XYZ file of C-alpha atoms in Angstrom:
782
model
C 38.843 31.181 169.585
C 40.336 34.019 167.556
C 39.301 37.432 168.818
C 36.632 39.376 166.978
C 37.779 42.209 164.695
C 38.813 45.282 166.606
C 37.459 48.640 165.591
C 39.582 51.772 165.570
C 38.977 54.125 168.442
C 37.353 57.412 167.544
C 38.834 59.224 170.536
C 42.083 58.724 172.302
C 41.757 58.158 176.018
C 43.926 60.578 177.972
C 46.856 59.543 180.058
C 48.127 61.015 183.267
C 49.201 64.632 183.324
C 52.822 63.764 182.677
C 52.103 61.220 179.953
C 52.005 57.452 180.270
C 53.995 56.265 183.286
C 56.744 53.734 182.857
C 55.791 50.130 183.485
C 58.127 49.716 186.434
C 56.187 52.437 188.239
C 52.860 50.906 187.247
C 54.021 47.507 188.409
C 55.016 48.897 191.783
C 51.479 50.268 192.166
C 50.068 46.966 190.933
C 52.022 45.090 193.620
C 50.969 47.572 196.291
C 47.295 47.180 195.357
C 47.591 43.400 195.504
C 49.173 43.761 198.918
C 46.621 46.285 200.191
C 43.574 44.357 199.016
C 44.941 41.121 200.466
C 45.814 42.849 203.744
C 42.410 44.513 204.083
C 40.729 41.101 203.962
C 43.445 39.485 206.080
C 43.110 42.045 208.865
C 39.323 41.664 208.964
C 39.621 37.902 209.395
C 42.956 37.184 211.097
C 43.859 40.296 213.102
C 40.726 42.121 214.191
C 39.121 40.622 217.318
C 36.065 38.506 216.570
C 34.344 37.638 219.873
C 31.330 35.952 218.232
C 33.382 33.692 215.998
C 31.050 34.441 213.110
C 32.671 34.306 209.676
C 33.732 37.715 208.411
C 34.756 36.688 204.903
C 36.184 38.487 201.932
C 37.587 37.497 198.568
C 41.353 37.768 198.258
C 41.478 35.640 195.083
C 38.757 37.647 193.343
C 40.647 40.839 194.171
C 43.907 39.437 192.828
C 42.430 38.630 189.430
C 41.341 42.280 189.036
C 44.419 44.135 190.291
C 46.153 44.545 186.914
C 42.922 45.507 185.149
C 42.170 48.182 187.732
C 45.752 49.455 187.915
C 45.880 50.111 184.184
C 42.379 51.569 184.207
C 42.786 54.049 187.058
C 46.404 55.079 186.596
C 46.443 55.358 182.796
C 42.996 55.318 181.263
C 40.332 57.036 183.351
C 39.188 60.616 183.009
C 37.490 62.657 185.717
C 34.119 62.288 183.998
C 34.327 58.505 183.767
C 32.498 56.280 186.215
C 33.243 52.681 187.120
C 31.119 49.884 188.482
C 33.489 47.530 190.311
C 32.637 43.851 190.610
C 31.471 43.217 194.183
C 34.241 40.944 195.379
C 36.953 43.358 194.223
C 35.869 46.144 196.574
C 39.146 46.010 198.597
C 41.054 46.857 195.406
C 38.862 49.924 194.927
C 39.461 50.983 198.514
C 43.181 50.411 198.047
C 43.165 52.692 195.006
C 41.260 55.394 196.846
C 43.733 55.094 199.728
C 46.720 55.575 197.420
C 44.963 58.544 195.792
C 44.382 60.187 199.169
C 40.596 59.768 199.155
C 40.370 57.263 201.998
C 41.760 57.647 205.494
C 44.049 54.870 206.722
C 41.766 54.216 209.693
C 39.207 52.607 207.383
C 41.570 49.966 206.012
C 41.071 47.902 209.162
C 37.262 48.147 209.057
C 36.200 45.905 206.159
C 32.803 44.386 207.036
C 32.846 46.129 210.398
C 29.872 48.171 211.576
C 30.345 51.701 210.263
C 33.367 50.685 208.187
C 34.064 49.536 204.651
C 31.094 47.676 203.254
C 31.212 44.086 202.077
C 30.600 45.315 198.533
C 30.964 48.767 196.976
C 28.240 51.133 198.172
C 27.584 54.690 197.003
C 25.651 55.512 200.144
C 27.484 53.631 202.900
C 31.185 53.542 202.038
C 33.338 56.458 203.250
C 35.188 56.860 199.936
C 34.212 57.438 196.321
C 32.064 54.665 194.879
C 30.419 55.338 191.525
C 28.002 52.410 191.506
C 26.735 50.197 194.279
C 27.264 46.549 193.419
C 26.718 43.267 195.178
C 23.616 41.593 193.828
C 24.580 39.561 190.770
C 24.012 41.373 187.486
C 22.649 44.633 188.903
C 25.955 46.444 189.311
C 27.124 45.139 185.959
C 24.222 46.670 184.066
C 23.935 49.868 186.122
C 26.418 51.844 183.947
C 24.205 51.161 180.918
C 21.307 52.885 182.631
C 23.707 55.497 183.995
C 24.717 56.331 180.432
C 21.080 56.712 179.394
C 20.365 58.876 182.440
C 23.314 61.114 181.658
C 22.229 61.566 178.057
C 18.704 62.325 179.213
C 19.915 65.063 181.567
C 22.046 66.484 178.745
C 19.092 66.753 176.371
C 16.635 68.152 178.913
C 18.300 70.082 181.713
C 22.033 70.768 181.720
C 25.373 69.700 180.318
C 26.950 66.933 182.394
C 30.309 66.912 180.644
C 31.643 63.752 179.070
C 32.858 60.392 180.188
C 32.622 56.678 179.751
C 30.690 54.268 181.931
C 32.777 51.208 182.821
C 31.640 47.865 184.260
C 34.170 45.487 185.760
C 32.431 42.130 185.540
C 33.337 38.621 186.636
C 32.788 36.007 183.935
C 30.485 33.935 186.163
C 28.281 37.024 186.527
C 27.452 36.706 182.835
C 25.253 33.730 183.780
C 22.740 36.213 185.175
C 19.811 36.607 182.789
C 19.387 40.304 183.600
C 22.806 40.928 182.047
C 21.670 39.688 178.661
C 18.291 41.367 178.927
C 20.213 44.627 179.145
C 22.797 43.835 176.483
C 20.163 42.783 173.975
C 17.902 45.812 174.344
C 17.970 47.542 170.927
C 18.623 51.014 172.339
C 21.831 49.939 174.050
C 23.734 49.594 170.776
C 23.756 53.411 170.527
C 25.574 53.931 173.834
C 29.200 54.221 172.774
C 30.307 55.402 176.211
C 29.545 51.997 177.751
C 32.596 49.763 178.314
C 32.562 46.377 180.007
C 35.757 44.642 181.116
C 35.178 40.947 181.753
C 37.479 39.253 184.255
C 37.628 35.871 182.483
C 39.133 33.733 185.237
C 36.931 30.720 184.382
C 36.009 30.111 188.020
C 32.796 30.481 189.972
C 32.212 30.131 193.685
C 32.356 26.343 193.715
C 34.588 25.207 190.879
C 36.436 25.752 187.647
C 33.660 26.270 185.118
C 34.251 23.677 182.398
C 32.412 25.260 179.494
C 33.118 28.983 179.606
C 33.984 29.669 175.975
C 35.344 33.116 175.245
C 34.574 32.768 171.556
C 30.906 32.160 172.311
C 30.823 35.268 174.505
C 32.504 37.242 171.735
C 29.837 36.173 169.252
C 27.006 37.030 171.637
C 28.307 40.542 172.310
C 29.103 41.045 168.636
C 25.579 40.003 167.641
C 24.229 42.640 170.012
C 26.237 45.328 168.202
C 29.117 45.634 170.655
C 32.764 46.073 169.820
C 34.676 43.057 171.113
C 38.315 43.226 172.200
C 39.936 40.089 173.595
C 43.113 40.255 175.663
C 44.319 36.670 175.800
C 48.056 36.589 176.385
C 50.835 38.699 177.837
C 54.175 39.697 176.341
C 56.084 36.640 177.549
C 53.706 34.140 175.981
C 53.435 36.177 172.812
C 57.240 36.123 172.508
C 57.216 32.332 172.875
C 54.529 32.022 170.217
C 56.917 33.755 167.788
C 59.568 31.030 168.251
C 59.704 27.651 166.498
C 56.955 25.518 167.987
C 55.109 28.641 169.172
C 52.147 28.042 166.899
C 51.644 24.588 168.370
C 51.960 25.999 171.900
C 49.333 28.646 171.180
C 46.940 26.106 169.710
C 47.483 23.771 172.652
C 46.658 26.462 175.220
C 43.614 27.674 173.308
C 42.237 24.165 172.830
C 42.879 23.128 176.425
C 39.836 22.751 178.670
C 39.489 25.179 181.539
C 40.067 22.562 184.257
C 43.187 21.199 182.537
C 44.648 24.680 182.228
C 43.822 25.509 185.829
C 45.575 22.339 186.957
C 48.788 23.484 185.279
C 48.815 26.523 187.561
C 49.186 24.220 190.546
C 52.072 22.221 189.055
C 55.818 22.419 189.566
C 58.002 23.249 186.585
C 58.835 19.564 186.144
C 55.166 18.664 186.051
C 54.466 21.430 183.552
C 57.134 20.059 181.231
C 55.313 16.725 181.286
C 51.722 17.939 181.091
C 51.919 20.971 178.802
C 52.994 19.284 175.524
C 50.053 16.885 175.681
C 49.742 13.924 173.337
C 48.601 15.565 170.115
C 50.445 16.285 166.883
C 52.105 19.396 168.293
C 53.490 17.774 171.417
C 57.063 17.389 170.118
C 57.587 21.015 168.980
C 56.055 22.231 172.260
C 58.378 20.013 174.274
C 61.353 21.281 172.269
C 60.308 24.890 172.781
C 59.909 24.707 176.545
C 63.036 22.597 176.983
C 65.096 25.752 176.506
C 63.241 27.653 179.225
C 64.417 27.784 182.825
C 61.919 26.782 185.481
C 61.018 30.309 186.550
C 60.384 31.426 182.977
C 58.285 28.344 182.242
C 56.011 28.741 185.260
C 55.763 32.482 184.627
C 54.787 31.833 181.016
C 51.898 29.576 182.018
C 50.553 32.441 184.122
C 51.216 35.158 181.555
C 47.660 35.946 180.525
C 46.576 39.248 179.019
C 44.500 40.318 182.004
C 47.687 40.541 184.068
C 49.832 42.233 181.441
C 49.752 45.996 181.834
C 50.915 46.894 178.292
C 48.354 44.500 176.768
C 45.581 46.005 178.851
C 46.569 49.571 178.044
C 46.666 48.717 174.359
C 43.175 47.246 174.616
C 41.873 50.360 176.369
C 43.315 52.504 173.593
C 41.262 50.603 171.016
C 37.858 51.442 172.483
C 35.422 52.611 169.819
C 33.188 55.354 171.194
C 30.518 54.856 168.531
C 29.140 51.670 170.116
C 29.389 49.755 173.378
C 32.627 47.863 173.963
C 33.418 44.673 175.833
C 37.010 43.812 176.692
C 37.395 40.143 177.543
C 40.536 39.820 179.627
C 41.943 36.359 180.383
C 42.964 36.207 184.041
C 43.883 33.803 186.821
C 41.834 33.843 189.986
C 44.172 34.542 192.875
C 46.983 35.710 190.578
C 50.124 36.357 192.593
C 48.813 34.687 195.755
C 49.652 31.242 197.140
C 46.073 30.247 196.293
C 46.263 31.202 192.607
C 44.417 28.851 190.317
C 43.086 26.653 193.112
C 39.605 25.446 192.104
C 38.138 26.342 195.514
C 39.935 29.619 196.139
C 36.868 31.841 195.751
C 36.445 32.495 199.468
C 39.751 31.036 200.599
C 41.767 33.130 203.044
C 45.514 33.088 203.413
C 46.686 31.621 206.677
C 48.934 33.738 208.881
C 51.957 31.778 207.658
C 50.945 32.134 204.018
C 50.380 35.849 204.498
C 53.810 36.238 206.097
C 55.534 34.350 203.274
C 53.577 36.355 200.710
C 54.798 39.592 202.339
C 58.376 38.380 202.281
C 58.071 37.394 198.634
C 57.055 40.883 197.506
C 59.185 42.766 200.022
C 56.582 44.167 202.416
C 56.393 44.223 206.183
C 53.377 42.233 207.443
C 53.448 44.239 210.668
C 53.114 47.555 208.818
C 50.684 46.790 205.991
C 49.351 50.306 205.364
C 52.499 52.194 204.402
C 52.184 54.627 201.508
C 54.843 55.162 198.871
C 57.673 57.453 200.029
C 57.043 60.991 198.816
C 60.145 61.164 196.598
C 59.306 58.049 194.538
C 57.866 57.851 191.043
C 54.970 55.791 192.387
C 54.031 58.501 194.894
C 54.222 61.151 192.181
C 52.019 59.037 189.893
C 49.454 58.671 192.658
C 49.480 62.419 193.187
C 49.104 63.301 189.491
C 46.405 60.653 189.036
C 44.435 62.028 191.968
C 44.608 65.514 190.463
C 43.699 64.174 187.025
C 40.621 62.354 188.343
C 39.425 65.137 190.632
C 35.753 65.945 190.213
C 34.138 69.239 191.038
C 31.507 69.090 193.785
C 27.959 68.304 192.697
C 26.135 71.620 192.093
C 23.499 72.764 194.557
C 20.104 71.296 193.819
C 17.576 73.618 192.184
C 14.285 74.435 193.856
C 11.543 72.532 192.035
C 8.014 73.489 193.001
C 5.549 70.609 193.142
C 1.892 71.561 193.668
C -0.022 69.706 196.362
C -3.140 69.380 194.184
C -4.832 70.653 191.027
C -8.099 71.784 192.655
C -10.507 69.518 190.784
C -13.068 67.060 192.105
C -13.252 63.941 189.910
C -16.802 63.022 188.926
C -18.522 60.176 187.169
C -17.005 56.710 186.943
C -13.275 56.299 186.544
C -10.299 54.080 187.420
C -7.222 54.839 189.445
C -5.116 53.718 186.477
C -6.688 56.351 184.234
C -6.213 58.919 186.989
C -2.435 58.496 186.717
C -2.387 59.604 183.081
C -4.681 62.552 183.782
C -2.578 63.684 186.733
C 0.579 63.697 184.614
C -1.121 65.793 181.950
C -2.443 68.174 184.598
C 1.091 68.566 185.904
C 2.304 69.810 182.503
C -0.252 72.622 182.734
C -0.048 73.447 186.431
C 3.722 73.120 186.957
C 5.581 72.861 183.628
C 9.025 73.200 185.240
C 8.318 70.232 187.499
C 6.714 68.276 184.650
C 9.863 68.792 182.601
C 11.721 66.611 185.109
C 9.229 63.752 184.920
C 10.307 60.818 182.787
C 8.118 57.751 182.431
C 9.419 54.289 181.619
C 7.436 51.205 180.674
C 8.124 47.735 179.257
C 5.883 47.816 176.162
C 2.686 48.511 178.130
C 2.287 52.277 177.679
C -1.096 52.056 175.985
C -2.552 49.397 178.291
C -1.584 51.358 181.397
C -3.245 54.601 180.256
C -0.061 56.493 179.430
C -1.165 57.146 175.852
C -2.228 60.763 176.403
C 0.994 61.547 178.284
C 3.128 59.956 175.564
C 1.276 61.913 172.860
C 1.881 65.108 174.824
C 5.575 64.770 175.707
C 6.918 62.365 173.077
C 9.322 59.447 173.344
C 12.965 60.014 174.247
C 15.560 58.991 171.706
C 19.161 60.085 171.316
C 18.317 61.076 167.719
C 15.084 62.272 166.133
C 13.312 59.543 164.178
C 10.622 59.863 161.571
C 7.130 58.791 162.630
C 5.720 56.976 159.616
C 2.260 56.758 161.186
C 1.909 60.463 161.918
C -0.545 60.888 159.016
C -2.564 57.750 159.792
C -5.953 58.934 161.059
C -6.640 55.621 162.779
C -3.466 55.773 164.866
C -4.481 57.146 168.260
C -1.182 56.822 170.107
C 1.593 58.782 168.415
C 5.140 57.433 168.792
C 7.182 60.595 168.182
C 10.809 59.837 169.028
C 13.094 62.783 169.698
C 15.802 63.906 172.150
C 13.289 66.087 174.008
C 10.830 63.223 174.616
C 9.980 62.291 178.195
C 8.908 58.677 177.859
C 11.245 55.714 177.541
C 10.105 52.275 176.521
C 12.272 49.203 176.880
C 11.568 45.657 175.813
C 9.573 43.327 178.029
C 12.225 43.081 180.720
C 11.173 44.466 184.073
C 14.695 44.324 185.469
C 15.798 46.751 182.759
C 12.959 49.109 183.636
C 13.758 49.337 187.330
C 17.487 49.520 186.626
C 16.843 52.526 184.408
C 14.531 54.351 186.827
C 17.068 53.727 189.567
C 19.771 55.565 187.628
C 17.380 58.266 186.410
C 16.509 58.752 190.060
C 20.157 59.194 191.034
C 20.960 62.136 188.734
C 20.443 64.580 191.589
C 23.441 63.079 193.370
C 25.657 62.774 190.296
C 25.095 66.051 188.450
C 22.850 68.128 190.711
C 19.872 67.734 188.392
C 16.942 65.845 189.904
C 14.643 63.814 187.688
C 11.323 62.283 188.666
C 11.290 58.841 187.037
C 8.023 56.891 187.038
C 8.128 53.250 186.007
C 4.815 51.695 184.995
C 4.333 47.935 184.707
C 1.761 45.275 185.400
C 1.497 44.805 189.156
C 2.018 41.002 189.093
C 5.475 41.634 187.635
C 6.593 43.933 190.451
C 7.934 40.853 192.202
C 10.064 40.048 189.172
C 11.556 43.525 189.315
C 11.750 43.840 193.071
C 15.391 42.961 193.731
C 16.979 45.400 191.244
C 14.492 48.115 192.208
C 15.269 47.611 195.889
C 18.972 47.715 195.107
C 18.489 50.949 193.176
C 16.816 52.511 196.220
C 19.699 51.291 198.388
C 22.101 53.009 195.993
C 20.305 56.353 196.251
C 18.054 56.146 193.199
C 14.657 57.659 194.014
C 11.793 56.650 191.761
C 8.087 55.896 191.604
C 7.009 52.402 190.638
C 3.418 52.064 189.487
C 1.897 48.594 189.492
C -1.265 48.439 187.413
C -3.624 46.684 187.034
C -3.437 44.835 190.312
C -4.898 42.080 192.406
C -7.638 39.578 191.614
C -9.691 42.581 190.497
C -8.075 41.805 187.158
C -10.557 38.936 187.168
C -10.671 37.912 183.519
C -6.891 37.447 183.333
C -6.800 34.556 185.809
C -4.404 33.545 188.533
C -1.206 34.024 186.546
C -1.897 37.765 186.228
C -3.375 38.400 189.672
C -1.057 39.870 192.312
C -1.420 38.820 195.942
C 1.774 39.733 197.814
C 2.525 43.173 196.379
C 0.706 45.179 199.126
C 2.983 43.679 201.758
C 6.016 44.184 199.531
C 5.257 47.899 199.485
C 4.801 47.913 203.248
C 8.124 46.179 203.858
C 10.392 47.862 201.286
C 12.938 50.227 202.942
C 13.251 53.713 201.513
C 9.826 53.499 199.915
C 6.310 54.722 200.710
C 3.610 52.531 199.201
C 0.041 53.474 198.346
C -2.899 51.279 197.321
C -5.573 53.708 196.186
C -9.346 53.684 195.833
C -10.205 56.966 194.097
C -8.834 59.251 191.394
C -8.334 62.168 193.784
C -6.239 59.910 196.023
C -3.999 59.139 193.040
C -3.500 62.824 192.319
C -2.640 63.726 195.897
C -0.283 60.819 196.547
C 1.463 61.155 193.175
C 2.235 64.818 193.804
C 3.364 64.091 197.361
C 5.611 61.314 196.088
C 7.167 63.609 193.486
C 7.872 66.200 196.174
C 9.893 63.645 198.174
C 12.252 62.787 195.308
C 15.565 64.175 194.084
C 17.184 65.140 197.371
C 19.476 63.638 200.037
C 16.619 62.809 202.418
C 14.284 61.732 199.646
C 12.373 58.512 199.175
C 10.822 56.337 196.510
C 7.168 55.391 196.135
C 5.083 52.463 194.968
C 1.559 53.120 193.703
C -0.771 50.126 193.293
C -3.575 51.000 190.892
C -6.593 49.293 189.387
C -8.600 49.126 186.150
C -11.864 48.773 188.046
C -14.317 51.598 187.248
C -15.460 53.233 190.487
C -18.110 55.854 191.153
C -16.018 58.845 192.177
C -18.793 60.404 194.243
C -18.177 57.631 196.788
C -14.985 59.472 197.769
C -17.197 62.181 199.308
C -14.479 64.817 198.965
C -15.247 67.749 201.337
C -16.272 70.977 199.654
C -14.892 73.238 202.381
C -11.263 74.196 201.540
C -9.946 73.524 205.049
C -11.738 70.189 205.275
C -10.494 69.274 201.814
C -6.894 70.036 202.801
C -7.377 67.970 205.943
C -8.530 65.047 203.787
C -5.539 65.481 201.466
C -3.126 65.373 204.369
C -4.799 62.235 205.651
C -4.612 60.529 202.253
C -0.902 61.289 201.982
C -0.288 60.186 205.596
C -1.886 56.754 205.199
C -5.685 56.873 205.280
C -8.893 58.713 206.153
C -12.255 58.083 207.800
C -14.807 57.808 205.008
C -17.960 57.026 206.996
C -18.646 57.853 210.669
C -21.935 56.581 212.107
C -23.486 57.422 215.431
C -22.989 54.610 217.900
C -20.813 52.560 215.556
C -20.424 48.977 216.764
C -17.889 48.005 214.132
C -15.085 49.422 212.006
C -14.657 48.234 208.423
C -11.169 49.039 207.144
C -10.677 48.704 203.395
C -7.997 49.550 200.883
C -7.906 50.094 197.120
C -10.479 48.487 194.871
C -12.392 46.935 197.794
C -13.757 50.289 199.046
C -16.871 49.745 196.937
C -17.654 46.446 198.703
C -16.799 47.932 202.097
C -19.247 50.814 201.642
C -21.977 48.475 200.387
C -21.418 46.178 203.381
C -21.663 49.127 205.770
C -24.996 50.152 204.245
C -26.391 46.655 204.668
C -25.123 46.406 208.230
C -26.820 49.725 209.025
C -30.083 48.263 207.802
C -29.637 45.277 210.162
C -29.068 47.543 213.140
C -25.268 47.277 213.238
C -23.867 50.731 212.483
C -20.309 50.623 211.163
C -17.558 53.136 210.501
C -15.633 52.823 207.228
C -11.956 53.753 207.117
C -10.058 53.960 203.823
C -6.390 52.998 204.146
C -4.096 54.420 201.480
C -0.730 53.322 202.903
C -0.444 50.474 205.418
C 3.297 51.123 205.595
C 2.844 54.671 206.847
C 0.271 53.530 209.402
C 2.654 50.871 210.662
C 5.414 53.470 211.004
C 3.004 55.685 212.932
C 2.187 52.806 215.276
C 5.898 52.136 215.790
C 6.441 55.814 216.589
C 3.600 55.792 219.100
C 5.272 52.848 220.837
C 8.634 54.634 220.923
C 10.211 52.518 218.179
C 10.389 55.145 215.482
C 10.805 58.852 214.878
C 7.714 59.460 212.757
C 4.465 61.168 213.703
C 1.472 59.277 215.026
C -1.294 61.875 214.612
C -2.864 59.969 211.720
C -3.740 57.075 214.055
C -5.792 59.398 216.277
C -7.745 60.632 213.285
C -8.408 57.195 211.798
C -8.780 55.102 214.941
C -9.553 57.344 217.931
C -9.729 55.435 221.182
C -13.288 56.598 221.912
C -14.495 54.884 218.728
C -12.652 51.609 219.296
C -14.769 48.696 218.059
C -14.316 45.233 216.574
C -12.622 45.504 213.191
C -12.934 43.807 209.802
C -10.106 44.555 207.375
C -10.378 43.790 203.672
C -8.160 44.338 200.659
C -7.368 42.867 197.255
C -4.150 41.285 198.489
C -2.858 39.183 201.341
C -4.974 39.690 204.483
C -2.064 40.095 206.878
C -1.259 43.452 205.226
C -3.844 45.196 207.407
C -4.092 42.713 210.267
C -1.830 44.802 212.527
C -4.378 47.629 212.691
C -6.451 45.875 215.357
C -3.509 46.274 217.699
C -3.842 50.062 217.726
C -6.733 49.892 220.187
C -6.493 46.172 221.041
C -9.817 45.193 219.458
C -11.137 41.902 218.097
C -10.611 41.584 214.357
C -11.111 39.520 211.223
C -8.738 39.971 208.275
C -10.149 39.331 204.795
C -8.055 39.190 201.663
C -6.496 36.942 199.059
C -4.273 34.068 200.118
C -4.571 31.555 197.275
C -4.084 31.562 193.523
C -6.844 33.257 191.597
C -9.398 32.069 189.094
C -10.746 33.395 185.828
C -14.287 34.739 186.068
C -16.469 37.755 186.549
C -15.560 40.232 189.262
C -18.411 39.019 191.472
C -17.424 35.368 191.024
C -13.748 36.012 191.777
C -14.452 38.171 194.816
C -16.851 35.536 196.125
C -14.253 32.797 195.566
C -11.726 34.653 197.720
C -14.234 35.766 200.351
C -13.801 39.499 199.778
C -17.213 40.284 198.298
C -19.898 42.284 200.090
C -21.614 39.193 201.513
C -18.336 37.976 202.989
C -17.691 41.345 204.662
C -21.179 41.392 206.138
C -20.833 37.832 207.468
C -17.433 38.587 208.992
C -18.836 41.706 210.634
C -21.762 39.846 212.168
C -19.515 37.005 213.333
C -17.210 39.347 215.204
C -19.957 41.105 217.135
C -19.897 40.524 220.915
C-alpha cells in the first residue's frame, strides 16, 4: 500500500496575501467550520419547526470528514481562478466557508433544505452563495470539472482569454463506484488536462456500512494507469512521529494491513481496549505493545485518529506537490464523522447528533450552542485570515454577454428526397456561410458516431478540436472521405463510446456564458436509443445552467433493420417531460433548419433553454412539406414549426383529424388520401413539439404563462373532429391532444419491443402503417 511516486509540481500554488497562516489560526478556522456545518444540519432537524414530521436530513459525519481538506484548500491553496466541485453531502461546509468569507448572509444558515433556502446539495442556480459546480447525483459532480477544464480551454482557443486556474473535485471514496467516473477518467484526452485535481475523501464508509474491500493501492494503480499523478496522504504528524520510534515500523505495517472494519472498530474503543486490540497477534505485536505502553490515553486515542486527511500540514504539503502537466488525484485517508461523537460509527452516514450530544460537543470545543452563528472577533488572526482569503479569492463579475445574431432561416426550399439526419449536417454548413460569427460558437460533440450521423461534411469544414495540433497521416489518401484534422481551432469534439461523458461535456460547454461571459452553442449527437443512457447527467447539466442541444438520430422503429435493441420508444415523452428543454421530432428538412436555428437562438443567456432534436434516417420526399411560396405565408409556417406544429392538409368538410409526428408523416398523408377516396375527408396536422403544445394547453387553462395561439391555428374549434394520433414512439405522447376540443380519439404508436425487418413489416407489426391509420380512422367515425 505504498503511495505511488510523486511528481514535482511545475507551478507553486499561491498562499494567502500575507503568506501561509500559522497552524493555530488554521485550526481555529477548521474547528469553526466543523461547528458551523454541524450546526447548520442540527438547526434544520432539531431546532426549526417541522409541522409535517417529514425527515429533513443532512450529513454531519460526511461534512466532518471533509472539514480539514476544505480548510487547507480554501484558506491556503485556492486562487481566484480555481473552481471546486464539492461532494454533495459536504455542502454545509461550503456554506460555512462562504459565511466566514462574507459571501453568505447569516439568515441563510438556518434554512438548509427549507423552501427558498440552502439546497440539499450544492447548486449553482439555486443556492444564494457561490457554488462552482452543482453536485448531488452520484458521479456527475465529480466529473464536471473535467468537462469544465475542456470547456475553458475551448473558450481560450476560440473566443477570449479566461485566465488561469485549476478545476478541483472533492469526491467521496464510495462515489468512485460510479461507472461514469471511470468512463471520464479513462478517456484518452483527459490525460492532457493538467489543471484537473481530484481529492478523494477516503473514509472507507458508504451509506450502509464500512466498505470491507476499499483498497487505496488499487485506486492508486487505476489512476496511475490512466496517466494521473497520484499523491496519497495516509498519516498525520503524530502517527508519523510514532513510526520513527522503536516498534514504529511494526505499527505502520499493522495499520496498513488492517482491514477497514477492524480499523473502524478501533475508533469506537476506549484507550484500554485499544491497547489490547491494536498490537494484534502477529509477529509485530510485542514491539507495538511496547511502543504504545509509553503513551498516555489521550495521545493513544488521538494517534489512532491521526490520519493524513485531518492533518493540515500534510494536506498543504500534498497540495504543493500537484503537477500541472497532467491530472492529479490526492487520496486522503479520513475518518467519517471526525471530531463528532459519531466518528467512525459504521452507520453514521445520516446519523444526527441528539440535542444532548450537540450540547456536549459544543462544550468540548468551547462554543455556545445557543449562539451558533458567531463570527470571529474582528481583532483575531482568524478574522484577518478570513478577510485576506476573501480578497484573495475575489472574482471579477462575469462580462456582459455579446450580441450573437442567429438567422431565422437560410431561404432555401429543400427538394428531392432527403432525411432529417442529413438536414442537420447541411444546416450547420449553411450556418458557416450565412452567419460565421454565430457558427464560430457552435461546437459539436459525438461518441464515435460522427460519420454515421451525417456530421462528416461539418467535421471536414471546421476540423476537430485538440489542445495541440496533430498531424493527419491520411490527409493525402484519396480514398479517405472524412478528414480528421485535429487542431486548437477545431469545432468538433469526439469522445469514446460513453454517452455520459458526451452530455457532461456539452453541459459544461453550455455553461461558459455564465462563467466567462462567452456563450457557446454545444450540439451533442448520438444514437437516439442511447439518449436514455445519457438522460440523468444531461438533465443535471440543464439544472446546473448548461444549455445545449442533444440530437438523437436515428430514432424509433424506423431504424427497422437494426432490431429492437436499437429502436427507441420512450424518447419522445422524455423530451416532452424534461424541464428546461424544448423537444422536437421532425418530419422534413426545412423543419430541421428552422428548429435548429430557433434552438440556437435560445441558448447562452440567463433565460435560455436546451433542446432535443429527434431525427431519422428515413428518406422522405421533401415536396410533401408543401412549403408556402409566399414570403408571409412561409414565415407563418416557420413560426408554427418552431411553436409546436402546423396544419399540413385542410379538406373541405373534414370529418377527421390525423395528427402525426416525425417519420410517420408519410403514412399519415397516404392514409388521408385513401380516406378521401372512401368519402371520409381528413385534415392532417404535423406536430413538431408535443411539449410546446402541452405547455400551450396548460397556458390556455390558466396553469402556465406561455402563449396558446398555436392551438387555435392547429386545432380551431370550428374544425373539431375525431382524432387519430400516430408517431414512431409511445402513443401516449400525443394522446393529450384530443382534450383540446374534447373529441373522440385513437392513439397509435409503439409500445412493445421492436423486430428486425423491412420498414413496411415493422410498421405493420406495431400498427403504425398506412392500413392501420385508415382502420383506426374508420373505427372512430360516429
